[in-house]
GROMACS .gro file of C-alpha atoms in nm:
model
  254
    1ALA     CA    1  -0.010  -0.021  -0.012
    2ARG     CA    2   0.266   0.256   0.062
    3ILE     CA    3   0.473   0.186  -0.253
    4ALA     CA    4   0.144   0.195  -0.431
    5ALA     CA    5   0.067   0.563  -0.255
    6GLU     CA    6   0.449   0.676  -0.340
    7THR     CA    7   0.419   0.585  -0.673
    8GLY     CA    8   0.087   0.648  -0.797
    9LEU     CA    9   0.058   0.289  -0.929
   10THR     CA   10  -0.230   0.129  -0.819
   11ARG     CA   11  -0.223  -0.169  -0.562
   12GLY     CA   12  -0.301  -0.432  -0.780
   13THR     CA   13  -0.025  -0.324  -1.002
   14VAL     CA   14   0.273  -0.278  -0.723
   15SER     CA   15   0.123  -0.660  -0.629
   16SER     CA   16   0.185  -0.806  -1.008
   17LEU     CA   17   0.524  -0.678  -1.011
   18ALA     CA   18   0.619  -0.744  -0.689
   19ALA     CA   19   0.536  -1.095  -0.734
   20GLU     CA   20   0.741  -1.086  -1.059
   21LEU     CA   21   1.043  -0.909  -0.903
   22ILE     CA   22   0.989  -1.160  -0.569
   23GLU     CA   23   0.990  -1.469  -0.862
   24LEU     CA   24   1.339  -1.314  -0.997
   25GLU     CA   25   1.473  -1.317  -0.674
   26LEU     CA   26   1.539  -0.963  -0.662
   27LEU     CA   27   1.270  -0.869  -0.381
   28ARG     CA   28   1.157  -1.127  -0.117
   29GLU     CA   29   0.861  -1.053   0.157
   30GLY     CA   30   0.966  -0.960   0.525
   31ALA     CA   31   0.954  -1.150   0.806
   32GLU     CA   32   0.715  -0.881   0.959
   33ALA     CA   33   0.450  -0.706   0.895
   34ALA     CA   34   0.475  -0.394   0.713
   35THR     CA   35   0.167  -0.215   0.926
   36PRO     CA   36   0.080  -0.286   1.288
   37ARG     CA   37  -0.225  -0.558   1.298
   38GLY     CA   38  -0.575  -0.446   1.288
   39ILE     CA   39  -0.838  -0.388   1.111
   40GLY     CA   40  -0.839  -0.537   0.739
   41ARG     CA   41  -0.529  -0.754   0.619
   42PRO     CA   42  -0.206  -0.612   0.754
   43GLY     CA   43   0.031  -0.469   0.459
   44VAL     CA   44   0.331  -0.713   0.369
   45ALA     CA   45   0.685  -0.563   0.402
   46LEU     CA   46   0.911  -0.621   0.085
   47GLU     CA   47   1.342  -0.587   0.093
   48LEU     CA   48   1.565  -0.659  -0.163
   49SER     CA   49   1.692  -0.963  -0.190
   50ASP     CA   50   2.038  -1.028  -0.083
   51VAL     CA   51   2.095  -1.360  -0.388
   52HIS     CA   52   2.229  -1.135  -0.677
   53VAL     CA   53   2.550  -0.986  -0.692
   54GLY     CA   54   2.798  -0.762  -0.857
   55VAL     CA   55   3.167  -0.856  -0.889
   56GLY     CA   56   3.409  -0.514  -0.843
   57LEU     CA   57   3.776  -0.604  -1.005
   58GLU     CA   58   4.047  -0.344  -0.948
   59VAL     CA   59   4.369  -0.301  -1.145
   60ASN     CA   60   4.602  -0.070  -0.962
   61VAL     CA   61   5.009   0.041  -1.001
   62ASP     CA   62   5.067  -0.187  -0.653
   63TYR     CA   63   4.790  -0.423  -0.641
   64ILE     CA   64   4.446  -0.565  -0.765
   65ALA     CA   65   4.169  -0.612  -0.569
   66ILE     CA   66   3.845  -0.789  -0.551
   67SER     CA   67   3.485  -0.728  -0.432
   68ILE     CA   68   3.151  -0.879  -0.437
   69GLU     CA   69   2.850  -0.656  -0.293
   70ASP     CA   70   2.475  -0.816  -0.310
   71LEU     CA   71   2.186  -0.550  -0.351
   72THR     CA   72   2.147  -0.473   0.036
   73GLY     CA   73   2.488  -0.302   0.013
   74THR     CA   74   2.661  -0.622   0.199
   75VAL     CA   75   3.009  -0.697   0.076
   76ARG     CA   76   3.010  -1.043   0.056
   77TYR     CA   77   3.367  -1.109  -0.043
   78GLU     CA   78   3.680  -0.904  -0.064
   79ARG     CA   79   4.037  -0.976  -0.113
   80ARG     CA   80   4.325  -0.717  -0.198
   81SER     CA   81   4.633  -0.840  -0.313
   82TYR     CA   82   4.996  -0.614  -0.303
   83ARG     CA   83   5.226  -0.702  -0.604
   84GLU     CA   84   5.409  -0.441  -0.828
   85ASN     CA   85   5.224  -0.433  -1.169
   86ARG     CA   86   5.434  -0.138  -1.346
   87GLY     CA   87   5.691  -0.328  -1.608
   88VAL     CA   88   5.487  -0.618  -1.595
   89ALA     CA   89   5.313  -0.723  -1.897
   90PRO     CA   90   4.955  -0.670  -1.923
   91GLY     CA   91   4.866  -1.020  -2.028
   92ARG     CA   92   5.048  -1.169  -1.703
   93VAL     CA   93   4.862  -0.902  -1.505
   94LEU     CA   94   4.514  -1.007  -1.617
   95ASP     CA   95   4.605  -1.392  -1.575
   96ARG     CA   96   4.645  -1.264  -1.166
   97LEU     CA   97   4.310  -1.088  -1.192
   98GLY     CA   98   4.178  -1.394  -1.365
   99ARG     CA   99   4.226  -1.671  -1.151
  100ALA     CA  100   4.185  -1.416  -0.838
  101ALA     CA  101   3.839  -1.331  -0.979
  102SER     CA  102   3.742  -1.733  -1.075
  103THR     CA  103   3.812  -1.788  -0.713
  104ALA     CA  104   3.579  -1.494  -0.583
  105LEU     CA  105   3.350  -1.667  -0.801
  106GLU     CA  106   3.371  -2.017  -0.687
  107ALA     CA  107   3.335  -1.889  -0.321
  108ALA     CA  108   3.018  -1.680  -0.444
  109ALA     CA  109   2.887  -1.971  -0.580
  110ALA     CA  110   2.929  -2.169  -0.255
  111GLU     CA  111   2.722  -1.965  -0.115
  112GLY     CA  112   2.410  -1.989  -0.371
  113LEU     CA  113   2.509  -1.624  -0.489
  114ARG     CA  114   2.462  -1.513  -0.806
  115PRO     CA  115   2.669  -1.297  -1.034
  116VAL     CA  116   2.495  -1.029  -1.263
  117GLY     CA  117   2.781  -0.847  -1.365
  118ILE     CA  118   3.155  -0.765  -1.361
  119SER     CA  119   3.347  -0.449  -1.347
  120VAL     CA  120   3.688  -0.329  -1.378
  121ALA     CA  121   3.840  -0.017  -1.242
  122VAL     CA  122   4.171   0.025  -1.403
  123ALA     CA  123   4.390   0.382  -1.323
  124GLY     CA  124   4.415   0.470  -1.681
  125ILE     CA  125   4.193   0.629  -1.995
  126VAL     CA  126   3.947   0.379  -2.069
  127GLU     CA  127   3.763   0.345  -2.407
  128GLU     CA  128   3.387   0.293  -2.314
  129ALA     CA  129   3.257   0.134  -2.586
  130SER     CA  130   3.510  -0.143  -2.639
  131GLY     CA  131   3.645  -0.161  -2.277
  132THR     CA  132   4.003  -0.090  -2.387
  133VAL     CA  133   4.246   0.078  -2.246
  134VAL     CA  134   4.364   0.337  -2.386
  135LEU     CA  135   4.655   0.472  -2.212
  136ALA     CA  136   4.803   0.413  -1.801
  137PRO     CA  137   5.064   0.598  -1.782
  138ASN     CA  138   5.154   0.458  -1.451
  139LEU     CA  139   5.090   0.082  -1.561
  140GLY     CA  140   5.248   0.151  -1.915
  141TRP     CA  141   4.963   0.004  -2.086
  142HIS     CA  142   4.848   0.118  -2.443
  143GLY     CA  143   4.568  -0.032  -2.602
  144VAL     CA  144   4.508  -0.320  -2.370
  145PRO     CA  145   4.133  -0.476  -2.428
  146VAL     CA  146   4.112  -0.559  -2.080
  147ALA     CA  147   3.734  -0.639  -2.127
  148ALA     CA  148   3.766  -0.863  -2.409
  149GLU     CA  149   4.075  -1.013  -2.235
  150LEU     CA  150   3.938  -1.125  -1.902
  151GLY     CA  151   3.579  -1.210  -2.081
  152GLU     CA  152   3.776  -1.486  -2.253
  153ARG     CA  153   3.936  -1.569  -1.873
  154LEU     CA  154   3.614  -1.592  -1.708
  155GLY     CA  155   3.337  -1.665  -1.942
  156LEU     CA  156   3.139  -1.339  -1.836
  157SER     CA  157   3.082  -1.042  -1.967
  158VAL     CA  158   3.300  -0.742  -1.872
  159HIS     CA  159   3.270  -0.396  -1.792
  160VAL     CA  160   3.547  -0.200  -1.767
  161GLU     CA  161   3.605   0.179  -1.646
  162ASN     CA  162   3.822   0.426  -1.512
  163GLU     CA  163   3.877   0.393  -1.145
  164ALA     CA  164   3.802   0.735  -1.032
  165ASN     CA  165   3.491   0.754  -1.278
  166LEU     CA  166   3.359   0.443  -1.044
  167ALA     CA  167   3.455   0.635  -0.746
  168ALA     CA  168   3.250   0.958  -0.857
  169LEU     CA  169   2.964   0.753  -0.945
  170ALA     CA  170   2.995   0.536  -0.611
  171GLU     CA  171   2.969   0.815  -0.410
  172HIS     CA  172   2.667   0.957  -0.629
  173TRP     CA  173   2.500   0.677  -0.560
  174THR     CA  174   2.582   0.575  -0.212
  175GLY     CA  175   2.812   0.782  -0.052
  176ALA     CA  176   2.871   1.106   0.022
  177ALA     CA  177   2.723   1.312  -0.317
  178VAL     CA  178   2.383   1.135  -0.263
  179GLY     CA  179   2.172   1.364  -0.418
  180ILE     CA  180   2.384   1.596  -0.562
  181ASP     CA  181   2.397   1.622  -0.923
  182ASP     CA  182   2.681   1.834  -0.998
  183PHE     CA  183   3.034   1.793  -0.836
  184VAL     CA  184   3.351   1.683  -0.874
  185CYS     CA  185   3.529   1.367  -0.680
  186VAL     CA  186   3.918   1.370  -0.645
  187PHE     CA  187   4.076   1.046  -0.617
  188GLY     CA  188   4.440   0.999  -0.530
  189GLU     CA  189   4.683   0.734  -0.466
  190ILE     CA  190   5.046   0.698  -0.625
  191GLY     CA  191   4.875   0.876  -0.906
  192VAL     CA  192   4.577   1.169  -0.918
  193GLY     CA  193   4.241   1.124  -1.098
  194GLY     CA  194   3.878   1.267  -1.060
  195GLY     CA  195   3.546   1.210  -1.181
  196VAL     CA  196   3.315   1.457  -1.266
  197VAL     CA  197   2.925   1.438  -1.243
  198LEU     CA  198   2.742   1.649  -1.458
  199GLY     CA  199   2.354   1.677  -1.398
  200GLY     CA  200   2.371   1.333  -1.235
  201ARG     CA  201   2.568   1.189  -1.514
  202LEU     CA  202   2.912   1.111  -1.569
  203PHE     CA  203   3.104   1.365  -1.783
  204ARG     CA  204   3.444   1.232  -1.940
  205GLY     CA  205   3.485   1.525  -2.195
  206SER     CA  206   3.503   1.496  -2.553
  207HIS     CA  207   3.823   1.263  -2.546
  208GLY     CA  208   3.772   1.069  -2.209
  209PHE     CA  209   3.990   1.298  -1.985
  210GLY     CA  210   3.731   1.475  -1.852
  211GLY     CA  211   3.871   1.399  -1.483
  212GLU     CA  212   4.257   1.337  -1.541
  213PHE     CA  213   4.349   1.626  -1.348
  214GLY     CA  214   4.697   1.452  -1.214
  215HIS     CA  215   4.806   1.515  -1.603
  216VAL     CA  216   4.721   1.897  -1.591
  217SER     CA  217   5.124   2.040  -1.605
  218VAL     CA  218   5.150   2.311  -1.319
  219THR     CA  219   5.519   2.340  -1.351
  220PRO     CA  220   5.646   2.315  -1.725
  221ASP     CA  221   6.006   2.282  -1.616
  222GLY     CA  222   5.924   2.018  -1.317
  223ARG     CA  223   5.957   1.601  -1.306
  224GLU     CA  224   5.879   1.413  -1.564
  225CYS     CA  225   5.558   1.246  -1.532
  226ALA     CA  226   5.475   0.885  -1.660
  227CYS     CA  227   5.231   1.036  -1.940
  228GLY     CA  228   5.578   1.228  -2.090
  229SER     CA  229   5.443   1.558  -1.982
  230ARG     CA  230   5.651   1.771  -1.714
  231GLY     CA  231   5.513   1.866  -1.423
  232CYS     CA  232   5.193   1.737  -1.374
  233VAL     CA  233   5.020   1.765  -1.054
  234GLU     CA  234   5.069   1.371  -0.952
  235THR     CA  235   5.457   1.420  -0.972
  236LEU     CA  236   5.388   1.653  -0.692
  237VAL     CA  237   5.109   1.530  -0.480
  238GLY     CA  238   5.062   1.173  -0.560
  239GLN     CA  239   5.174   0.900  -0.260
  240GLU     CA  240   5.529   0.838  -0.452
  241SER     CA  241   5.598   1.208  -0.494
  242ILE     CA  242   5.499   1.312  -0.133
  243ALA     CA  243   5.741   0.993  -0.003
  244ARG     CA  244   6.027   1.093  -0.241
  245ALA     CA  245   5.981   1.493  -0.078
  246ALA     CA  246   6.009   1.324   0.282
  247GLY     CA  247   6.342   1.146   0.170
  248LEU     CA  248   6.179   0.819   0.135
  249ASP     CA  249   6.235   0.560  -0.164
  250ARG     CA  250   5.926   0.357  -0.149
  251ILE     CA  251   5.591   0.359   0.041
  252GLU     CA  252   5.621   0.133   0.332
  253GLY     CA  253   5.335  -0.098   0.460
  254ARG     CA  254   5.284  -0.285   0.159
   0.00000   0.00000   0.00000
């Protein structure tokens, strides 16, 4: 009744749609009635099912990571493996990621979970349509068809996106930017990137560089950047740059 009142749909339509979603195991009936007992039939509480899950993978400069989350927002599986990926052939990195993803999918299957999609976050410029990493300066990747290669390894459809863009969308959907349609999310580790959301939608720019603040040159005669330019923002404020300025050769604690 409450869903009908808030959506303007009839109760019969809501019941029919809810029954279909329950059959698809996207919704389930709650254990308690939605309204106190009284005159008339008590309402039935509906809640999101935790059977279907999304799989998130990440390739970064010094680690790969995996997270599986259900529709309720509960993380059901999470692993991170630290290893240097710079200077390593992309195929070898994707082999490792594929094996780790297969292990995660097996663990999900053992719990009766059903993956509905796989997304891969990469620290680089991604061609959205093909899932190809056009350029990932800090990884040294150029024109790597990540979606196709991982899809072949896993036998599933794979979506690939820039890590900072995904971070911005996550903040928009469930984080600090819920209800805000125009904002910038700055994301920094070894590299520095950003995601721009305008009018509630991700803004990529005409060539996919919409949020690449890290590769804006601010000191033209500065340190050479992995992108080939000099004095980029991330040569000043990236994790390794800060560590170097503090007299450290590398970031400890991995």
